Coordinates of C-alpha atoms and ligand atoms in Angstrom, one line a residue:
M108 CA 0.0 0.0 0.0
T109 CA 1.1 3.5 -0.7
P110 CA -0.8 6.8 -0.4
P111 CA -2.6 7.8 -3.6
P112 CA -1.0 10.4 -5.9
R113 CA -3.5 13.0 -4.7
F114 CA -3.2 13.0 -1.0
N115 CA -3.6 15.5 1.8
F116 CA -2.5 14.1 5.1
A117 CA -4.9 16.3 7.1
G118 CA -7.9 15.3 4.9
H119 CA -6.8 11.7 5.2
L120 CA -6.9 11.8 9.0
F121 CA -10.2 13.5 9.1
D122 CA -11.7 10.9 6.8
L123 CA -10.2 8.1 8.9
N124 CA -11.7 9.5 12.1
R125 CA -15.1 10.7 11.0
E126 CA -16.9 8.0 12.9
R127 CA -15.0 9.0 16.0
A128 CA -16.3 12.6 16.2
A129 CA -17.3 12.3 19.8
R130 CA -14.1 10.6 21.0
T131 CA -11.4 12.6 22.7
A132 CA -8.5 13.4 20.4
Y133 CA -6.5 15.8 22.7
I134 CA -6.4 16.7 26.4
D135 CA -4.3 19.8 27.2
D136 CA -3.9 21.9 30.3
R137 CA -7.1 23.8 29.5
G138 CA -9.5 21.1 28.3
T139 CA -10.3 18.5 25.8
L140 CA -10.8 18.5 22.0
S141 CA -12.9 15.7 20.4
Y142 CA -12.1 14.3 16.9
G143 CA -15.1 16.2 15.6
Q144 CA -13.8 19.5 17.1
L145 CA -10.3 18.8 15.8
E146 CA -11.6 18.5 12.3
E147 CA -14.0 21.5 12.5
R148 CA -11.4 23.8 14.1
S149 CA -8.6 22.7 11.6
R150 CA -10.9 23.4 8.7
R151 CA -11.8 26.8 10.1
L152 CA -8.1 27.6 10.5
A153 CA -7.6 26.6 6.9
A154 CA -10.4 29.0 5.9
A155 CA -8.9 31.7 8.1
L156 CA -5.5 31.3 6.4
Q157 CA -7.2 31.5 3.0
A158 CA -9.2 34.6 4.1
A159 CA -5.8 36.2 5.1
G160 CA -4.6 35.6 1.6
I161 CA -2.4 32.6 2.3
R162 CA -2.1 30.3 -0.8
R163 CA -1.1 26.8 -1.5
E164 CA 2.6 26.0 -1.0
E165 CA 3.2 29.2 1.0
R166 CA 5.0 28.6 4.3
V167 CA 3.4 29.3 7.7
L168 CA 5.6 29.5 10.8
L169 CA 4.2 27.5 13.6
L170 CA 5.7 28.8 16.9
M171 CA 3.5 27.3 19.6
L172 CA 3.6 25.6 22.9
D173 CA 2.1 22.1 23.0
G174 CA -1.6 22.5 23.5
N175 CA -4.8 21.8 21.6
D176 CA -4.2 24.7 19.2
W177 CA -1.0 23.1 17.9
P178 CA -2.5 20.1 16.0
V179 CA -5.3 22.5 14.8
S180 CA -2.6 24.8 13.4
F181 CA -0.6 22.0 11.8
L182 CA -3.5 20.1 10.3
G183 CA -5.3 23.3 9.3
S184 CA -2.3 24.5 7.5
L185 CA -1.9 21.2 5.7
Y186 CA -5.6 21.2 4.8
A187 CA -5.2 24.7 3.3
G188 CA -2.3 23.3 1.2
A189 CA 0.0 25.7 3.1
V190 CA 3.3 24.4 4.4
P191 CA 3.7 24.6 8.2
V192 CA 7.2 25.2 9.4
A193 CA 7.1 23.9 13.0
V194 CA 9.8 25.5 15.1
N195 CA 11.4 24.9 18.5
T196 CA 9.8 27.2 21.1
L197 CA 13.1 27.6 23.1
L198 CA 15.1 29.5 20.6
T199 CA 16.2 33.2 20.5
P200 CA 14.9 36.1 18.4
D201 CA 18.0 35.8 16.2
D202 CA 17.1 32.2 15.5
Y203 CA 13.5 33.1 14.6
A204 CA 14.6 36.1 12.5
Y205 CA 16.7 33.7 10.5
M206 CA 13.9 31.2 10.1
L207 CA 11.4 33.8 9.0
D208 CA 13.8 35.1 6.4
H209 CA 14.9 31.7 5.2
S210 CA 11.5 30.1 5.0
R211 CA 9.8 33.3 3.7
A212 CA 6.9 32.5 5.9
Q213 CA 3.9 34.5 4.9
A214 CA 2.0 33.9 8.1
V215 CA 2.8 33.1 11.7
L216 CA 0.8 31.1 14.2
V217 CA 2.1 31.9 17.6
S218 CA 1.3 31.2 21.3
G219 CA 0.7 34.4 23.3
A220 CA 3.5 33.6 25.7
L221 CA 6.0 33.5 22.7
L222 CA 4.7 36.7 21.0
P223 CA 7.3 39.1 22.5
T224 CA 10.2 36.9 21.3
L225 CA 8.5 36.7 17.8
Q226 CA 8.0 40.4 17.7
E227 CA 11.7 41.0 18.5
A228 CA 12.6 38.6 15.7
M229 CA 10.3 40.4 13.3
S230 CA 11.7 43.8 14.3
R231 CA 15.1 42.6 13.0
G232 CA 13.7 42.8 9.4
G233 CA 14.0 40.4 6.5
H234 CA 10.6 38.8 6.8
E235 CA 7.5 38.6 4.6
V236 CA 4.8 38.0 7.3
R237 CA 1.4 39.2 6.2
A238 CA -0.8 37.5 8.7
L239 CA -0.3 36.8 12.4
F240 CA -2.6 34.6 14.5
V241 CA -2.1 34.6 18.3
S242 CA -3.3 31.7 20.4
Q243 CA -4.2 32.7 24.0
P244 CA -2.8 36.2 23.9
A245 CA -1.4 37.5 27.2
G246 CA -2.2 41.2 26.5
A247 CA -3.2 43.5 23.6
L248 CA -2.5 42.3 20.1
P249 CA -0.1 44.0 17.8
E250 CA -1.7 45.9 14.9
G251 CA -3.1 43.6 12.2
A252 CA -2.8 40.5 14.4
Q253 CA -5.8 38.2 14.9
E254 CA -6.8 36.3 18.0
F255 CA -6.8 32.6 17.2
D256 CA -10.3 31.7 18.4
A257 CA -11.8 34.9 17.0
A258 CA -10.2 34.2 13.6
L259 CA -11.7 30.7 13.6
A260 CA -15.1 31.9 14.6
A261 CA -15.2 34.5 11.8
V262 CA -15.2 32.0 9.0
E263 CA -17.0 28.8 7.9
P264 CA -14.9 25.6 7.8
L265 CA -13.2 25.0 4.5
A266 CA -15.4 22.6 2.6
A267 CA -12.6 20.3 1.2
P268 CA -8.8 20.0 1.5
V269 CA -6.9 22.0 -1.0
T270 CA -5.6 19.5 -3.6
T271 CA -2.1 18.4 -2.8
A272 CA 0.1 15.5 -4.2
S273 CA 1.4 12.9 -1.8
D274 CA 4.9 14.0 -2.8
D275 CA 4.3 17.7 -2.4
P276 CA 6.2 19.5 0.3
G277 CA 3.9 19.2 3.2
F278 CA 5.8 20.7 6.1
W279 CA 9.2 21.6 7.3
L280 CA 11.2 21.0 10.5
Y281 CA 14.5 22.7 11.2
S282 CA 17.5 20.4 11.9
S283 CA 20.7 21.7 13.4
G284 CA 24.3 21.0 12.3
S285 CA 27.7 21.4 13.9
T286 CA 28.3 24.5 11.9
G287 CA 26.2 27.0 10.0
K288 CA 22.5 27.8 10.3
P289 CA 19.7 25.3 11.0
K290 CA 18.6 23.4 7.9
G291 CA 15.0 23.6 6.7
T292 CA 14.1 19.9 6.3
V293 CA 11.3 19.5 3.8
H294 CA 8.9 16.6 4.2
T295 CA 6.0 15.5 2.1
H296 CA 2.4 14.7 3.0
A297 CA 3.2 11.0 2.3
N298 CA 6.1 10.9 4.7
L299 CA 3.7 11.3 7.7
W300 CA 1.6 8.4 6.4
W301 CA 4.7 6.2 6.0
T302 CA 6.0 6.7 9.6
A303 CA 2.6 5.6 10.9
E304 CA 2.3 2.6 8.6
L305 CA 5.9 1.4 9.1
Y306 CA 6.5 2.2 12.8
G307 CA 3.6 3.6 14.8
K308 CA 1.2 0.8 13.9
P309 CA 3.3 -2.3 13.5
V310 CA 6.1 -1.7 15.9
L311 CA 4.4 0.2 18.7
G312 CA 1.1 -1.6 18.1
L313 CA -1.0 1.5 19.0
T314 CA -4.7 1.2 19.1
E315 CA -7.7 3.5 19.6
D316 CA -7.8 2.5 23.2
D317 CA -4.3 4.0 23.9
V318 CA -3.7 7.3 25.6
C319 CA -0.4 8.7 24.3
F320 CA 1.8 11.2 26.1
S321 CA 5.0 12.6 24.7
A322 CA 7.7 14.4 26.7
A323 CA 9.2 15.4 23.4
K324 CA 7.3 18.4 22.0
M325 CA 5.5 18.4 18.7
Y326 CA 8.0 20.6 16.9
F327 CA 10.5 17.7 17.2
A328 CA 10.1 15.0 14.6
Y329 CA 10.0 12.5 17.5
G330 CA 7.2 14.4 19.2
L331 CA 5.2 15.0 16.0
G332 CA 5.0 11.3 15.4
N333 CA 4.3 10.5 19.0
A334 CA 1.6 13.1 19.6
L335 CA 0.0 13.6 16.2
T336 CA 0.8 11.2 13.4
F337 CA 0.6 7.9 15.2
P338 CA -2.3 8.4 17.6
L339 CA -4.5 10.1 15.0
S340 CA -3.7 7.3 12.6
V341 CA -5.4 4.9 14.9
G342 CA -8.0 7.1 16.7
A343 CA -6.2 7.2 20.0
T344 CA -6.2 10.0 22.6
V345 CA -3.3 12.3 23.2
V346 CA -2.3 14.2 26.4
L347 CA -0.4 17.5 25.6
M348 CA 1.6 19.6 28.1
A349 CA 2.9 23.1 27.5
E350 CA 5.4 23.2 30.3
R351 CA 8.9 21.6 30.4
P352 CA 8.8 17.8 30.9
T353 CA 10.2 17.8 34.4
P354 CA 9.7 14.6 36.5
D355 CA 7.0 16.2 38.6
A356 CA 5.1 17.6 35.5
T357 CA 5.3 14.2 33.9
F358 CA 4.1 12.3 37.0
R359 CA 1.2 14.7 37.4
R360 CA -0.1 13.7 33.9
W361 CA 0.7 10.0 34.4
V362 CA -1.5 10.0 37.5
E363 CA -4.2 12.4 36.3
H364 CA -4.8 11.3 32.7
K365 CA -3.5 7.7 32.9
P366 CA -1.6 7.5 29.6
T367 CA -1.0 4.0 28.4
V368 CA 2.0 4.9 26.2
F369 CA 4.7 7.4 27.2
F370 CA 7.4 8.7 24.9
G371 CA 10.5 10.1 26.5
A372 CA 14.3 10.4 26.2
P373 CA 17.0 8.8 28.4
T374 CA 17.7 11.9 30.4
G375 CA 14.1 12.2 31.3
F376 CA 13.8 8.5 32.4
A377 CA 17.0 8.9 34.5
G378 CA 15.6 12.0 36.2
M379 CA 12.3 10.3 36.9
L380 CA 14.0 7.2 38.4
A381 CA 16.1 9.5 40.7
S382 CA 13.0 11.4 41.9
P383 CA 11.7 10.8 45.4
R384 CA 8.2 11.3 44.0
L385 CA 8.3 8.5 41.5
P386 CA 4.7 7.2 41.5
A387 CA 3.9 3.7 42.5
R388 CA 3.2 1.2 39.8
E389 CA -0.5 1.0 40.7
A390 CA -0.9 4.8 40.4
V391 CA -0.2 4.8 36.6
A392 CA -1.5 2.9 33.6
L393 CA 1.6 2.6 31.4
R394 CA 1.7 -0.4 29.2
M395 CA 4.7 0.7 27.1
C396 CA 7.3 3.5 26.9
S397 CA 9.4 4.6 24.0
S398 CA 12.8 6.2 24.1
A399 CA 14.8 8.1 21.5
G400 CA 17.0 11.1 21.2
E401 CA 20.1 9.5 22.6
A402 CA 21.1 5.9 23.3
L403 CA 19.3 4.5 26.3
P404 CA 21.7 2.9 28.9
G405 CA 20.4 -0.6 29.5
E406 CA 20.6 -0.1 33.3
I407 CA 18.0 2.7 33.1
A408 CA 15.6 0.5 31.1
Q409 CA 16.0 -2.4 33.5
R410 CA 15.4 -0.2 36.6
F411 CA 12.3 1.2 35.0
K412 CA 10.9 -2.2 34.1
Q413 CA 11.5 -3.4 37.6
H414 CA 9.5 -0.5 39.1
F415 CA 6.7 -0.2 36.6
G416 CA 6.7 -3.6 34.9
C417 CA 6.7 -1.8 31.6
E418 CA 9.3 -2.0 28.8
I419 CA 11.1 1.0 27.4
I420 CA 11.4 0.5 23.6
D421 CA 14.6 2.2 22.5
G422 CA 15.0 3.3 18.9
I423 CA 16.8 5.8 16.7
G424 CA 15.2 8.2 14.2
S425 CA 16.2 11.5 12.7
T426 CA 14.6 14.7 11.6
E427 CA 15.6 13.7 8.0
M428 CA 13.9 10.3 8.2
L429 CA 11.0 11.9 10.1
H430 CA 10.8 9.1 12.7
I431 CA 12.4 5.9 14.0
F432 CA 14.0 3.4 11.6
I433 CA 15.9 1.1 14.0
S434 CA 14.1 -0.1 17.1
N435 CA 13.8 -2.7 19.7
R436 CA 10.4 -4.4 19.7
P437 CA 7.9 -4.9 22.5
G438 CA 8.7 -8.4 23.9
D439 CA 12.1 -8.3 22.2
V440 CA 14.2 -5.7 23.9
R441 CA 18.0 -6.1 24.0
Y442 CA 19.1 -3.8 26.7
G443 CA 21.9 -1.4 25.6
T444 CA 21.2 -1.8 21.9
T445 CA 19.0 0.2 19.6
G446 CA 17.4 -3.0 18.2
R447 CA 16.9 -4.0 14.6
P448 CA 15.9 -2.1 11.4
V449 CA 12.2 -1.3 11.2
E450 CA 10.6 -3.2 8.3
G451 CA 10.4 -1.0 5.2
Y452 CA 13.8 0.6 6.0
E453 CA 17.2 -0.6 4.8
V454 CA 20.1 0.2 7.0
E455 CA 23.8 0.0 6.0
L456 CA 27.0 0.6 8.0
R457 CA 29.8 1.9 5.8
G458 CA 33.5 2.2 6.3
E459 CA 35.7 5.1 5.3
D460 CA 35.9 3.6 1.8
G461 CA 32.2 3.8 1.5
R462 CA 31.7 0.0 1.5
P463 CA 29.6 -1.9 4.1
V464 CA 31.6 -3.0 7.2
P465 CA 31.5 -6.5 8.6
D466 CA 29.5 -7.3 11.7
G467 CA 31.2 -6.0 14.9
E468 CA 33.0 -3.1 13.2
V469 CA 32.1 0.5 13.6
G470 CA 30.6 2.1 10.5
D471 CA 28.7 5.3 9.4
L472 CA 25.0 4.8 9.5
Y473 CA 23.0 5.1 6.2
I474 CA 19.3 4.6 5.8
R475 CA 17.0 4.1 2.8
G476 CA 13.2 4.3 3.3
P477 CA 10.1 6.1 2.0
S478 CA 9.9 8.7 4.8
S479 CA 13.1 10.5 3.9
A480 CA 13.0 14.3 3.5
L481 CA 13.1 15.8 0.0
M482 CA 16.0 18.1 0.8
Y483 CA 17.2 20.9 3.0
W484 CA 15.6 24.1 1.6
A485 CA 18.0 26.3 -0.3
N486 CA 21.0 24.4 0.8
R487 CA 22.3 22.3 -2.1
E488 CA 25.6 21.5 -0.6
K489 CA 24.2 20.0 2.7
S490 CA 21.4 18.3 0.8
R491 CA 23.9 16.5 -1.4
E492 CA 26.0 15.5 1.6
T493 CA 23.0 14.0 3.4
F494 CA 20.6 12.7 0.8
Q495 CA 22.7 10.4 -1.4
G496 CA 20.8 8.7 -4.2
G497 CA 18.0 7.3 -2.1
W498 CA 20.2 6.8 1.0
T499 CA 20.3 9.3 3.9
K500 CA 23.5 9.7 5.9
S501 CA 22.6 9.9 9.5
G502 CA 25.8 11.2 11.0
D503 CA 25.8 8.5 13.7
K504 CA 28.3 5.6 14.1
Y505 CA 27.0 2.1 14.9
T506 CA 28.0 -1.5 15.1
R507 CA 25.8 -4.5 14.2
D508 CA 26.1 -7.8 15.9
A509 CA 25.7 -11.2 14.3
D510 CA 22.0 -11.3 15.3
G511 CA 21.4 -8.0 13.5
Y512 CA 21.1 -5.8 16.6
F513 CA 22.6 -2.3 16.3
T514 CA 24.6 -0.6 19.1
Y515 CA 25.4 3.2 19.1
A516 CA 29.1 4.1 18.8
G517 CA 29.0 7.9 18.7
R518 CA 28.6 10.7 16.2
S519 CA 30.5 11.0 13.0
D520 CA 30.7 14.8 13.4
D521 CA 31.3 17.0 16.4
M522 CA 27.7 17.4 17.3
L523 CA 26.6 16.5 20.8
K524 CA 23.2 15.2 21.8
V525 CA 22.2 16.5 25.2
S526 CA 18.8 15.4 26.6
G527 CA 18.0 14.2 23.1
I528 CA 18.6 17.6 21.4
Y529 CA 21.5 18.4 19.2
V530 CA 24.0 21.0 20.5
S531 CA 26.8 22.3 18.3
P532 CA 30.1 22.7 20.4
F533 CA 31.2 25.4 18.0
E534 CA 28.1 27.6 18.8
V535 CA 28.7 27.3 22.5
E536 CA 32.4 28.0 22.2
A537 CA 31.8 31.0 20.0
T538 CA 29.3 32.4 22.6
L539 CA 31.7 31.8 25.5
M540 CA 34.3 33.7 23.5
Q541 CA 32.0 36.8 23.3
H542 CA 32.6 37.2 27.1
P543 CA 35.2 39.9 27.6
A544 CA 37.2 37.7 30.0
V545 CA 37.4 34.6 27.8
L546 CA 40.3 34.1 25.5
E547 CA 39.2 30.7 24.1
A548 CA 37.0 27.8 24.8
A549 CA 36.5 24.1 23.8
V550 CA 33.3 22.2 24.4
I551 CA 33.0 18.4 24.5
G552 CA 30.5 15.8 25.7
K553 CA 31.0 14.3 29.1
E554 CA 29.1 11.3 30.5
D555 CA 27.3 11.8 33.8
A556 CA 26.8 9.1 36.4
D557 CA 23.9 7.6 34.4
G558 CA 26.1 7.3 31.3
L559 CA 24.2 10.2 29.6
T560 CA 26.0 13.0 27.6
K561 CA 26.2 16.5 29.1
T562 CA 28.2 19.5 27.7
K563 CA 31.5 20.4 29.3
A564 CA 33.4 23.6 28.5
F565 CA 37.2 24.1 29.0
V566 CA 37.8 27.8 29.2
V567 CA 41.0 29.9 29.0
L568 CA 40.7 33.3 30.5
K569 CA 42.6 36.4 29.2
D570 CA 45.6 37.4 31.2
G571 CA 44.5 39.6 34.1
S572 CA 40.8 38.8 33.6
A573 CA 38.5 37.1 36.0
A574 CA 35.1 35.3 35.6
T575 CA 33.3 32.7 37.6
E576 CA 31.8 29.4 36.5
D577 CA 28.3 30.5 37.2
E578 CA 28.8 33.8 35.5
L579 CA 29.9 32.1 32.2
K580 CA 27.1 29.6 32.4
A581 CA 24.6 32.4 32.8
F582 CA 26.3 34.3 29.9
V583 CA 25.6 31.4 27.6
K584 CA 22.1 30.8 28.9
E585 CA 21.2 34.4 28.1
R586 CA 22.4 34.3 24.5
L587 CA 21.5 30.8 23.3
A588 CA 18.5 28.5 23.8
P589 CA 18.8 27.5 27.5
Y590 CA 19.4 23.8 26.9
K591 CA 22.7 24.7 25.2
Y592 CA 24.6 26.1 28.2
P593 CA 27.6 23.9 29.5
R594 CA 26.5 21.9 32.5
F595 CA 30.2 21.5 33.5
L596 CA 32.9 24.2 33.1
E597 CA 36.6 24.0 33.9
F598 CA 39.2 26.8 33.7
V599 CA 42.4 25.7 32.1
G600 CA 45.7 27.4 31.3
E601 CA 45.7 26.4 27.7
L602 CA 43.9 24.1 25.2
P603 CA 45.6 21.2 23.5
K604 CA 46.2 22.1 19.8
T605 CA 47.7 20.7 16.6
A606 CA 50.8 22.3 15.1
T607 CA 48.5 24.4 12.9
G608 CA 46.5 25.6 15.9
K609 CA 43.4 23.4 15.7
I610 CA 41.9 22.5 19.0
Q611 CA 42.2 18.8 19.7
R612 CA 38.9 18.0 21.3
F613 CA 39.7 14.3 21.3
R614 CA 42.5 15.0 23.9
L615 CA 40.0 16.7 26.2
R616 CA 37.7 13.8 25.7
E617 CA 40.5 11.3 26.6
K618 CA 41.4 13.4 29.7
E619 CA 37.8 13.3 30.9
K620 CA 37.7 9.5 30.6
Q621 CA 40.8 9.1 32.9
Ligands
3SK1873 O1 16.5 11.4 18.0 C1 15.9 10.5 17.5 O2 16.2 9.3 17.7 C2 14.6 10.7 16.7 C3 13.6 9.8 16.8 C4 12.4 10.0 16.1 C5 12.3 11.1 15.3 C6 13.3 12.0 15.2 C7 14.5 11.9 16.0 C8 15.6 12.9 15.8

């Protein structure tokens, strides 16, 4: 089965769930949204976008906290044939200014709490925004902006989805690299369908009786599948949470809404297991958990299973492949491994000569499958490096054992994954060096007691200058997305360098291991 040539993913989901109009699709911090309401509000949003002059194929920036207006915005944009560009809510005005300019978004859908940051980004120029919709505004609206609910109330639902092809650009997600600006990863309408058919249904075995809850927000490819594509493809219910997924915030939802499937990342599972307020097994209704973002240490999965009697299914996906392509399976979990390739995806480990490596040897991970992105928008060089004749280069290193199970062996580039989110060491180093007391800096990954990667900065101060560890951490936190600041910081007299002056980060990594 493949989706038909004329295919609109939002229209497809609404057709699929028409009989479920009264069932709950979403529960957020403010209330519930039934399948019928989800369809009606999304079709109204589509009409409101059209009324604001937004046309097929035009980009719409979606800068929203997880809540019931998020899926309405995403699906409504798809329904209108527009292309939602879903962005991380933790970024800086500089980041959004770049994304507005790069995507040429003609409209923005924004949560009231994020409006000041967006306005600062828009004031930096270089955007084409003609329509602004504000969900749950905190104060007066800027001139020309529309309040989300009022905009929906002012129009009739769009009668039918705007015609789109299954291979048309459907939406974008931004993916970060070790150097340069984030890359606009362009996905099709069909790619969403493929991730549900290849992974959400057969591997996770989701059904309409499930209640899904994802710690990963919907602007991440992982969260989008967990909290939208998969549950809506089977008529399940989704719990959404705007706040940060701290252990306490997560526990509250586990106990109050009784999710049956929870999607998290290793750092989150480790934090929850360490919490004195970890709920009792009887207080929750979890039947299965999923983990991605970074490799899950086997010990964490085992302790979790011991406490809750529930498996954590570890897998790896990417923004470029849209969701998970190697995974453990319920009932077949090999702790410490990422599992086996998901059916429908081919996976190869290649050596430096580009040829497949034998079992047991480390190789670069390449994937071939139908949910691969079309390209990075307006970035031919990076597109060519990553999307190679049907194969997608992941940037991860892996080994495969004789039974076909894959084990993570690190990144091929300098990128770090902290709490499941990519962090470029160069960006953190460059920010530290903006501090007047800092001469130079080098950032590496350092494993904490749970075996999870955190950032560590080595800093050389200028002669006669002084700065404290906390001051430098705060300096980075103020200038970059808060998750990027170095958790560990050490002052050193000099950094190890090659004869040509290149920082030898591997020496710092070796030093940390001693
Ligand atoms: O980080 C991952 O493993 C992942 C999983 C699913 C979708 C996207 C990503 C990046």
